[in-house]
CSV table of C-alpha atoms and ligand atoms in Angstrom, one decimal:
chain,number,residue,atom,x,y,z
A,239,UNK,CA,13.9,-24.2,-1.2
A,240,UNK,CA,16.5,-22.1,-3.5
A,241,UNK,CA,14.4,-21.6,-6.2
A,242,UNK,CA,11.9,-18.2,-6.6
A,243,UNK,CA,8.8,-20.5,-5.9
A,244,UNK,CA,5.5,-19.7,-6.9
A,245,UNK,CA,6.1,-17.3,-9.1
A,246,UNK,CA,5.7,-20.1,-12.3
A,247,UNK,CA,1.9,-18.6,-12.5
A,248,UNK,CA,0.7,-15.9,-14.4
A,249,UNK,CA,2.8,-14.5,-17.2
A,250,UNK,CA,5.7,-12.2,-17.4
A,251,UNK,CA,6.9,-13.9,-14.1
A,252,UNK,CA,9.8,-15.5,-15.6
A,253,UNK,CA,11.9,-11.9,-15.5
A,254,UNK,CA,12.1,-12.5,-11.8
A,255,UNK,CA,13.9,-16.1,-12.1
A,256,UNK,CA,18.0,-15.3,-12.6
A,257,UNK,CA,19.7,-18.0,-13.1
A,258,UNK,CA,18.8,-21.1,-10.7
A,259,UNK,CA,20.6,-21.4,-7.7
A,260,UNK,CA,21.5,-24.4,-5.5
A,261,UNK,CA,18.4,-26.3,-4.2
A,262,UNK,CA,20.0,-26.2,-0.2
A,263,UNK,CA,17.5,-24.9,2.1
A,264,UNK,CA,19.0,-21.9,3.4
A,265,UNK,CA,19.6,-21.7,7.4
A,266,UNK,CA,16.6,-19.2,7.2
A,267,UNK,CA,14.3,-19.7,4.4
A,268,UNK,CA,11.9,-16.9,4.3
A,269,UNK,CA,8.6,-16.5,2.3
A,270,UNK,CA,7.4,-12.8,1.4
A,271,UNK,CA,3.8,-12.2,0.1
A,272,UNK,CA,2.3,-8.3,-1.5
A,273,UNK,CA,-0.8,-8.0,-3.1
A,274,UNK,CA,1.0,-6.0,-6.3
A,275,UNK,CA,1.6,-7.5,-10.1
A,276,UNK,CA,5.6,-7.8,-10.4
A,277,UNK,CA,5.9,-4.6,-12.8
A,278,UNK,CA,5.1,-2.5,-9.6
A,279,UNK,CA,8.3,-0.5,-7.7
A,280,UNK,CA,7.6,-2.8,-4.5
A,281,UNK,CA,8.1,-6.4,-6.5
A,282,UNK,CA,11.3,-4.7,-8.0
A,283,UNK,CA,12.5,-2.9,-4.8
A,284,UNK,CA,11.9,-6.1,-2.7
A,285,UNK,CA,13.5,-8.4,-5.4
A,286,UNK,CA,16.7,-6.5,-5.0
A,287,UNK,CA,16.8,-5.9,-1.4
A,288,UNK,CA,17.0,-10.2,-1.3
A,289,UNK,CA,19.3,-10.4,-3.9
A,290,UNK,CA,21.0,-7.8,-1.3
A,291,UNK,CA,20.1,-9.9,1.6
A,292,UNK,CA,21.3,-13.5,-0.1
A,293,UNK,CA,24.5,-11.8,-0.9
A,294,UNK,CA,25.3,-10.5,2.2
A,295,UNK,CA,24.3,-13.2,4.0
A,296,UNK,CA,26.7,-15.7,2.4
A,297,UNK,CA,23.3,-17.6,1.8
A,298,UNK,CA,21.8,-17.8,5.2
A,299,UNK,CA,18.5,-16.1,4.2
A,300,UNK,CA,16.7,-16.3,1.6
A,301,UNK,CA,13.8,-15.0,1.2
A,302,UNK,CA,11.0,-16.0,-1.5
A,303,UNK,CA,8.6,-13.3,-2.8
A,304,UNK,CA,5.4,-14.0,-3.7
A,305,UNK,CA,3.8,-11.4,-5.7
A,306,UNK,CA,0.3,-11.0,-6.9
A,307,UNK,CA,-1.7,-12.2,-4.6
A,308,UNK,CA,-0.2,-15.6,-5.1
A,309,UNK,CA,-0.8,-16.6,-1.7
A,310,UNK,CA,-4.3,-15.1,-1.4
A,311,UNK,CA,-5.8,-11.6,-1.0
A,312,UNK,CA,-4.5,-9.3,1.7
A,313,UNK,CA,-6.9,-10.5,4.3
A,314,UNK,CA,-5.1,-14.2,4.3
A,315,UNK,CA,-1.8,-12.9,4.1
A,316,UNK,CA,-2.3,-10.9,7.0
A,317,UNK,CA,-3.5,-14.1,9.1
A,318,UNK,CA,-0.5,-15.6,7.5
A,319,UNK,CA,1.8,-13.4,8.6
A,320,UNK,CA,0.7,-13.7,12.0
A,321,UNK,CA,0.7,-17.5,12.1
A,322,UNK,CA,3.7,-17.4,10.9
A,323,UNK,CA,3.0,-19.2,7.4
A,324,UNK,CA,4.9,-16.4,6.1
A,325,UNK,CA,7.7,-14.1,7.2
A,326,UNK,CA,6.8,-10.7,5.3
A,327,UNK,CA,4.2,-8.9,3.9
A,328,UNK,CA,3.6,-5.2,2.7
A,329,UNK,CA,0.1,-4.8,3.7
A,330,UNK,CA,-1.2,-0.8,3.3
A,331,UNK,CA,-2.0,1.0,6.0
A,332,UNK,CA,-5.6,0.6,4.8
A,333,UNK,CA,-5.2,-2.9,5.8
A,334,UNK,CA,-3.5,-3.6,8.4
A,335,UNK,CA,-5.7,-1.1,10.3
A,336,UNK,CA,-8.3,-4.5,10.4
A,337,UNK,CA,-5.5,-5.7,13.3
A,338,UNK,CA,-4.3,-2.6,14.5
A,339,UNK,CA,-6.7,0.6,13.7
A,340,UNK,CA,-4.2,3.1,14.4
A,341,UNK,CA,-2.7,2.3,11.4
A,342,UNK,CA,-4.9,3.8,8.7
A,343,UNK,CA,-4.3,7.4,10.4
A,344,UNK,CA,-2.3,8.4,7.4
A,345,UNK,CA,-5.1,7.4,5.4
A,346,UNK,CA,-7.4,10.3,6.6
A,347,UNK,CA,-9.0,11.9,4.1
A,348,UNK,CA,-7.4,15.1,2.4
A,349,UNK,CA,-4.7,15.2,5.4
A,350,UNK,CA,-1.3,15.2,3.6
A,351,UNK,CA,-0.8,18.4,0.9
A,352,UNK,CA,2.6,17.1,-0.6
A,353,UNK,CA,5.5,14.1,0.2
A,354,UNK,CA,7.3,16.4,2.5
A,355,UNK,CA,4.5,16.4,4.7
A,356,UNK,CA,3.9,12.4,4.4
A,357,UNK,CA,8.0,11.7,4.9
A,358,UNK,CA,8.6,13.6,7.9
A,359,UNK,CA,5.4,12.3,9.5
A,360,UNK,CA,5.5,8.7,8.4
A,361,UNK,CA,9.7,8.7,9.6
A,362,UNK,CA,9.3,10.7,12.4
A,363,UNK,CA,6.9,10.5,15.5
A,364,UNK,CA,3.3,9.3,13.5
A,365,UNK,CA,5.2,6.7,12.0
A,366,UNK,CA,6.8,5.3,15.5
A,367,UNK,CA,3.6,5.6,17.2
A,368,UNK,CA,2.2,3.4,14.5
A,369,UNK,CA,5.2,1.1,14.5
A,370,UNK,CA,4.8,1.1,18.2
A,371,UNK,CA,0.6,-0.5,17.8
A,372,UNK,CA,2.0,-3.1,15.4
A,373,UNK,CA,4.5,-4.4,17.6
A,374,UNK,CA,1.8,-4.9,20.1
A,375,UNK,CA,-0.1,-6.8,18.2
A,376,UNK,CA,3.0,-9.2,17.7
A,377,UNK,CA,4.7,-7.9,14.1
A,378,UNK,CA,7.5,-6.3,13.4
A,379,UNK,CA,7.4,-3.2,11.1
A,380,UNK,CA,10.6,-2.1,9.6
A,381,UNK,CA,11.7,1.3,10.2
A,382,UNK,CA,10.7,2.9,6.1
A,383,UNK,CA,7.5,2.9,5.1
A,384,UNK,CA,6.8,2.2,1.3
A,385,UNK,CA,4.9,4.6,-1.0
A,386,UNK,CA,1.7,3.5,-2.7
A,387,UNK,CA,1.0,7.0,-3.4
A,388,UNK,CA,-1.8,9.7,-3.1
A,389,UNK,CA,-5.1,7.2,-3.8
A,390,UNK,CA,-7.0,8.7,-7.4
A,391,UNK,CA,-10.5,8.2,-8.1
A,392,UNK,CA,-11.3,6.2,-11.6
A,393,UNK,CA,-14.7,5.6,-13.0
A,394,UNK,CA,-16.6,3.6,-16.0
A,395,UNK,CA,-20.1,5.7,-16.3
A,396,UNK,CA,-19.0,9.7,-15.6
A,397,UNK,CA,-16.3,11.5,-14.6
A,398,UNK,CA,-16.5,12.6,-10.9
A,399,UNK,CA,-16.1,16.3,-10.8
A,400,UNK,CA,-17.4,17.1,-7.0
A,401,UNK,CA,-18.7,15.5,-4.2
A,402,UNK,CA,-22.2,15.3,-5.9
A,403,UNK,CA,-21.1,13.1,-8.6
A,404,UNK,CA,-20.1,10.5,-5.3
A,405,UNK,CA,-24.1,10.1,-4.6
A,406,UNK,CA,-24.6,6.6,-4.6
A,407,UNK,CA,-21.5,5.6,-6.7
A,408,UNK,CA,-20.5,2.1,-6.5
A,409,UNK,CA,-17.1,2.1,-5.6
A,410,UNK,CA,-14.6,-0.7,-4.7
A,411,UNK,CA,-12.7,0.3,-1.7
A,412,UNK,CA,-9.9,-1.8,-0.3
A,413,UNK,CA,-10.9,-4.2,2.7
A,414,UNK,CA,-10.9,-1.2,5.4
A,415,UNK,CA,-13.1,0.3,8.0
A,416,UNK,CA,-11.6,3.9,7.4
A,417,UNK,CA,-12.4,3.5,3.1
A,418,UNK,CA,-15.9,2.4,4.0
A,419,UNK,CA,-16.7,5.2,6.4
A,420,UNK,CA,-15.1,7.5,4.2
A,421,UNK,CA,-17.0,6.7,0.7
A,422,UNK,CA,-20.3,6.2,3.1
A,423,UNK,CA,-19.5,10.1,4.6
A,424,UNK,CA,-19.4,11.5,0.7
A,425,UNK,CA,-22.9,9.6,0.0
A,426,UNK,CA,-21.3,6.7,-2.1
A,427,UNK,CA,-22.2,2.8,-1.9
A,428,UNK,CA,-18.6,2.0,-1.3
A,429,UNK,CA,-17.9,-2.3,-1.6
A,430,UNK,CA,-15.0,-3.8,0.5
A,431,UNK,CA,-13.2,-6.1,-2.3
A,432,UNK,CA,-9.6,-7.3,-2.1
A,433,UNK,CA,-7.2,-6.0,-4.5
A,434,UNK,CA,-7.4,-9.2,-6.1
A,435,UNK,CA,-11.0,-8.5,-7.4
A,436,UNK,CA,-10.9,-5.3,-8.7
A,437,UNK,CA,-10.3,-5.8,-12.2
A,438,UNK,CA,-12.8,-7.9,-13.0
A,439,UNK,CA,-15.6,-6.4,-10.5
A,440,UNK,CA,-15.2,-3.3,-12.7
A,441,UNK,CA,-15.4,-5.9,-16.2
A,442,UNK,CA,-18.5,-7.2,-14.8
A,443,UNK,CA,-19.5,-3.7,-13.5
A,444,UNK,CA,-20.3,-5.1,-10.3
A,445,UNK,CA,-18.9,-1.8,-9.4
A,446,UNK,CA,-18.6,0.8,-11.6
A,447,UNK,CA,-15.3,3.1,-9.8
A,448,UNK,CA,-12.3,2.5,-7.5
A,449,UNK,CA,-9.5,4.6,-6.0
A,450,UNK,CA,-6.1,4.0,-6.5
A,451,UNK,CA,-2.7,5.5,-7.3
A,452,UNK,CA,-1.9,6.0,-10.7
A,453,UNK,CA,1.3,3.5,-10.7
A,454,UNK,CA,-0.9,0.9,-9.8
A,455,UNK,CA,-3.8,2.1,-12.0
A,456,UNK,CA,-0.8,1.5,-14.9
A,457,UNK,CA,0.5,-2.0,-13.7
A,458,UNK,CA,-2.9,-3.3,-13.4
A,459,UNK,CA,-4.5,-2.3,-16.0
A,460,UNK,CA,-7.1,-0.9,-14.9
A,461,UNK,CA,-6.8,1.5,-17.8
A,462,UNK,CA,-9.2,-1.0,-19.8
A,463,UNK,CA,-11.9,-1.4,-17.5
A,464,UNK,CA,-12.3,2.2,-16.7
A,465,UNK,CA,-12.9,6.0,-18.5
A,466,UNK,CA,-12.5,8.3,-16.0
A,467,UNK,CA,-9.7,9.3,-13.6
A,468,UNK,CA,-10.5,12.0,-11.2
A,469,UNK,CA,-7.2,13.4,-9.6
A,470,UNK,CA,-8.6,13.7,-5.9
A,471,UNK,CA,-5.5,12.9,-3.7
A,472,UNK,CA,-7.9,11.9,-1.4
A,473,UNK,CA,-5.4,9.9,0.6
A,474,UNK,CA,-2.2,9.3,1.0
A,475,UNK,CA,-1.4,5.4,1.1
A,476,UNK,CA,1.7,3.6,2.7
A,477,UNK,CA,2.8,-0.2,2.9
A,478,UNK,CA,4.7,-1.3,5.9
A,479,UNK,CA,6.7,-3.9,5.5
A,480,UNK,CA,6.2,-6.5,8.1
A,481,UNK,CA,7.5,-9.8,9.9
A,482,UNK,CA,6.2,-12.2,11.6
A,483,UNK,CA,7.1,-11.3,15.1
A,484,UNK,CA,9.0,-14.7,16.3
A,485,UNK,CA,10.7,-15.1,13.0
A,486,UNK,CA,11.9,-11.7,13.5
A,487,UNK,CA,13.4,-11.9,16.9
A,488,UNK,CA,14.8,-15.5,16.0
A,489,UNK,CA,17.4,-13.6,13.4
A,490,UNK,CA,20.7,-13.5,15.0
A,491,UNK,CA,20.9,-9.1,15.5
A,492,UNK,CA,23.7,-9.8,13.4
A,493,UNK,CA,21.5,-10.9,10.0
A,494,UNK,CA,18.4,-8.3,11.7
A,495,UNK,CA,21.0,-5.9,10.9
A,496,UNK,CA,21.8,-6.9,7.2
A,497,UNK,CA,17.8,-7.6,6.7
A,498,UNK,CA,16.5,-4.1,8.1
A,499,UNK,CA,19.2,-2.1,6.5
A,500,UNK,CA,19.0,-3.9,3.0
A,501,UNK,CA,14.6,-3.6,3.7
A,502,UNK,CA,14.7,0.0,5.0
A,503,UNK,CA,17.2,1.3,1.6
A,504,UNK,CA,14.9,-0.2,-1.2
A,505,UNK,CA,12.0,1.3,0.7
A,506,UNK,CA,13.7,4.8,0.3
A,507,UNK,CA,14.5,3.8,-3.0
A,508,UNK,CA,11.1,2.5,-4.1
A,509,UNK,CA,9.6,5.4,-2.7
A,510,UNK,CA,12.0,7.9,-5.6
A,511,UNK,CA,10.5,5.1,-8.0
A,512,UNK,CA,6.9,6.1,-7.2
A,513,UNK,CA,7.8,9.9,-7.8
A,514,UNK,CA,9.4,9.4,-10.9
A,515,UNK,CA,6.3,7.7,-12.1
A,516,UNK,CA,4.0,9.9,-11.0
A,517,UNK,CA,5.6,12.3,-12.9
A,518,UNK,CA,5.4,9.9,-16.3
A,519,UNK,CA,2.1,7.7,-15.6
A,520,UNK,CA,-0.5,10.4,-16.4
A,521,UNK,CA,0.7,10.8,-20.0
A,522,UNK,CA,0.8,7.2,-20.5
A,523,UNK,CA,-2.5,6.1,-19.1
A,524,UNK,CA,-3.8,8.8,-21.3
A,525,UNK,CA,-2.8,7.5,-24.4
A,526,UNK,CA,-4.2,4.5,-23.3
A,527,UNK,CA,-7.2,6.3,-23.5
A,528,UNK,CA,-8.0,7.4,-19.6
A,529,UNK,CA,-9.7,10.9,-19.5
A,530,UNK,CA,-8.3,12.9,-16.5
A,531,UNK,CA,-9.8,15.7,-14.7
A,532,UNK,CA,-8.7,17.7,-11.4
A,533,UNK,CA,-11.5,18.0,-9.1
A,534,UNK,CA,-11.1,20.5,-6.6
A,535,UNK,CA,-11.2,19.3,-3.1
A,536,UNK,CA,-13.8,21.8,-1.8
A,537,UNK,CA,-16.4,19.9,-1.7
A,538,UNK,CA,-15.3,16.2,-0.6
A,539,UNK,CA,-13.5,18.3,2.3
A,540,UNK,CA,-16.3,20.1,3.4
A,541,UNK,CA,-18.5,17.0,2.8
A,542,UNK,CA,-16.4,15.3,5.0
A,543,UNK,CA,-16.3,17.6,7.5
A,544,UNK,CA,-20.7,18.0,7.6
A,545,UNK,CA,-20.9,14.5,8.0
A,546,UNK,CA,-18.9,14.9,11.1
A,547,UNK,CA,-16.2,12.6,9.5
A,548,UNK,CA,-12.8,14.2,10.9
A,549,UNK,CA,-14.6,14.0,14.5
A,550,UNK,CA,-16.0,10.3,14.5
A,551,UNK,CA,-12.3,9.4,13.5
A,552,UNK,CA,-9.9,11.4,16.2
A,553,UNK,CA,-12.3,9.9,18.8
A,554,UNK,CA,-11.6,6.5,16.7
A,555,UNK,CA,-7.3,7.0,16.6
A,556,UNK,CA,-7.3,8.8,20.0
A,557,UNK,CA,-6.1,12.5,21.0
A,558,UNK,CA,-2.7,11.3,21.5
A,559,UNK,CA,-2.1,10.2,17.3
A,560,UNK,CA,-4.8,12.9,16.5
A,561,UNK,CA,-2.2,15.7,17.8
A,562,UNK,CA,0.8,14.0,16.2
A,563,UNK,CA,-1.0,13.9,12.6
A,564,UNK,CA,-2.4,17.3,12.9
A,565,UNK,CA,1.3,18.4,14.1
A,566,UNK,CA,2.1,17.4,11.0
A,567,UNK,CA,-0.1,18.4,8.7
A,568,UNK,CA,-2.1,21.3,10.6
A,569,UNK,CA,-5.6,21.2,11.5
A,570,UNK,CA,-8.5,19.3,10.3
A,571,UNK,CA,-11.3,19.6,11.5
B,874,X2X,O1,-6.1,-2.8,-2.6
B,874,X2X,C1,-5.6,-1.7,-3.0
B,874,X2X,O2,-6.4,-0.9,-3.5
B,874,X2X,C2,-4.2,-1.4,-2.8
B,874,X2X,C3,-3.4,-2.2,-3.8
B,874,X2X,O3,-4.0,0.0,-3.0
B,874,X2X,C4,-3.9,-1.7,-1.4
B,874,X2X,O4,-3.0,-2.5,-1.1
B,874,X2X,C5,-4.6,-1.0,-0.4
């Protein structure tokens, strides 16, 4: 233990590796796994906060991240983190809605207009009624959400102007019963894949569009294995940063203390990261020869709506979340 392990594959890794410290196994030697390349906000955020957490600690946690999928795709981290295997992970709200539905209420299609909408729901009553499902199933969530970012649309064959241009479009959507409903509801042929697979299931065009926000259309690259980016904001993604329930309340409330507070301040931190690059990414991805348009929302909304979307999924989150998302962010449907 001691050293950043795991993170010798792939390149670029080695920026991540300070100098090496002691090889002592730490009196709490923690492993966290994300699904994001190292360049992204949350692998620098989170590298901090355990810098943050070793130091304050005098050493008696250390935590490990494992970026990148390195310890699988989303769907084996999440069993990991249950097990215990691992300590933390930062699945999306897309995901960890497979364990505890609730979760992917933010996720609702076209339901946030702005970050001042998502912030004061996601840290004030949505967000503890979804921290509230997660400790029931066992996991600790930590008080901050993380920012993925409002999810874009990006394409190989045409741009996607309205809902028609969804008919039958292969589209990789992350592993998630509210993605596949939602893609199905505007007509697509959405494919469950986990973010592992994307970039080469669009190189082999075994789908030919995906949905994503633009920092993490940039820091993976998708850039090269797609034309078109449709600026839909057709959700508004989250990570929560989780731990492995046992782990968590075997932390002396002295080191919780040190853990949540250093977690919970590069979470507010990462999120200003993921603001400043919106600002920045578009121009960039551009050059690198992305086309960009601005679909109206019109008709995926009203699509949406027809199919009886907004009303399969309140009956699916219950009247009780229903009311606190829609107190947030007006009505839906
Ligand atoms: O898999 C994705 O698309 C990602 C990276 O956005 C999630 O973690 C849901």
């Amino acid at each position: 233990a001691g050293m950043v392990a795991g993170l010798a594959a792939g390149a670029g890794t080695a920026t991540l590796i300070g100098a090496p410290r002691i090889a002592r196994a730490a009196e709490f030697d923690f492993k966290y796994g994300n699904n994001l390349p190292l360049t992204h906000p949350l692998n620098v955020r989170s590298h901090e906060a355990a810098e943050r957490i070793r130091r304050e600690t005098n050493g008696r946690v250390d935590i490990q991240i494992f970026p990148n999928n390195q310890l699988g795709g989303d769907t084996d981290m999440l069993s990991q983190v249950r097990s215990g295997g691992i300590t933390f992970f930062t699945p999306s709200a897309l995901v960890i809605a497979t364990l505890v539905p609730v979760a992917a209420i933010n996720a609702v299609g076209f339901a946030f207009a702005d970050y001042g909408q998502v912030w004061s729901a996601m840290d004030g009553k949505l967000g503890e009624h979804v921290r509230g499902a997660i400790s029931k199933v066992g996991l600790h969530a930590f008080e901050k959400m993380w920012d993925n970012g409002f999810r874009q649309m990006t394409s190989g064959a045409k741009p996607i102007q309205t809902a028609a241009d969804m008919d039958g479009l292969k589209i990789r959507v992350p592993v998630s019963p509210l993605s596949i409903a939602m893609f199905k509801s505007l007509s697509a042929a959405p494919a469950s894949l986990q973010f592992s697979e994307v970039y080469s299931s669009l190189q082999t065009r075994i789908v030919d569009a995906q949905e994503n926000p633009l920092p993490i259309i940039q820091v993976a690259k998708l850039y090269e294995v797609q034309k078109y980016c449709a600026l839909s904001n057709h959700i508004w993604d989250g990570f929560w940063f989780i731990a492995n329930g046992r782990a968590w309340r075997g932390l002396p409330p002295d080191l919780q203390k040190i853990v949540s507070t250093a977690i919970n301040d590069a979470g507010v931190q990462q999120r200003e990261d993921i603001k400043a690059l919106n600002q920045s990414v578009q121009a960039d991805l551009q050059s690198k020869g992305l086309t960009f348009n601005q679909p109206s929302p019109d008709s995926f909304r009203a699509k949406l709506r027809d199919s009886g979307f907004y009303g399969e999924w309140k009956g699916r989150f219950g009247d009780e979340a229903w009311a606190l998302l829609e107190g947030a962010v007006g009505k839906l449907a």
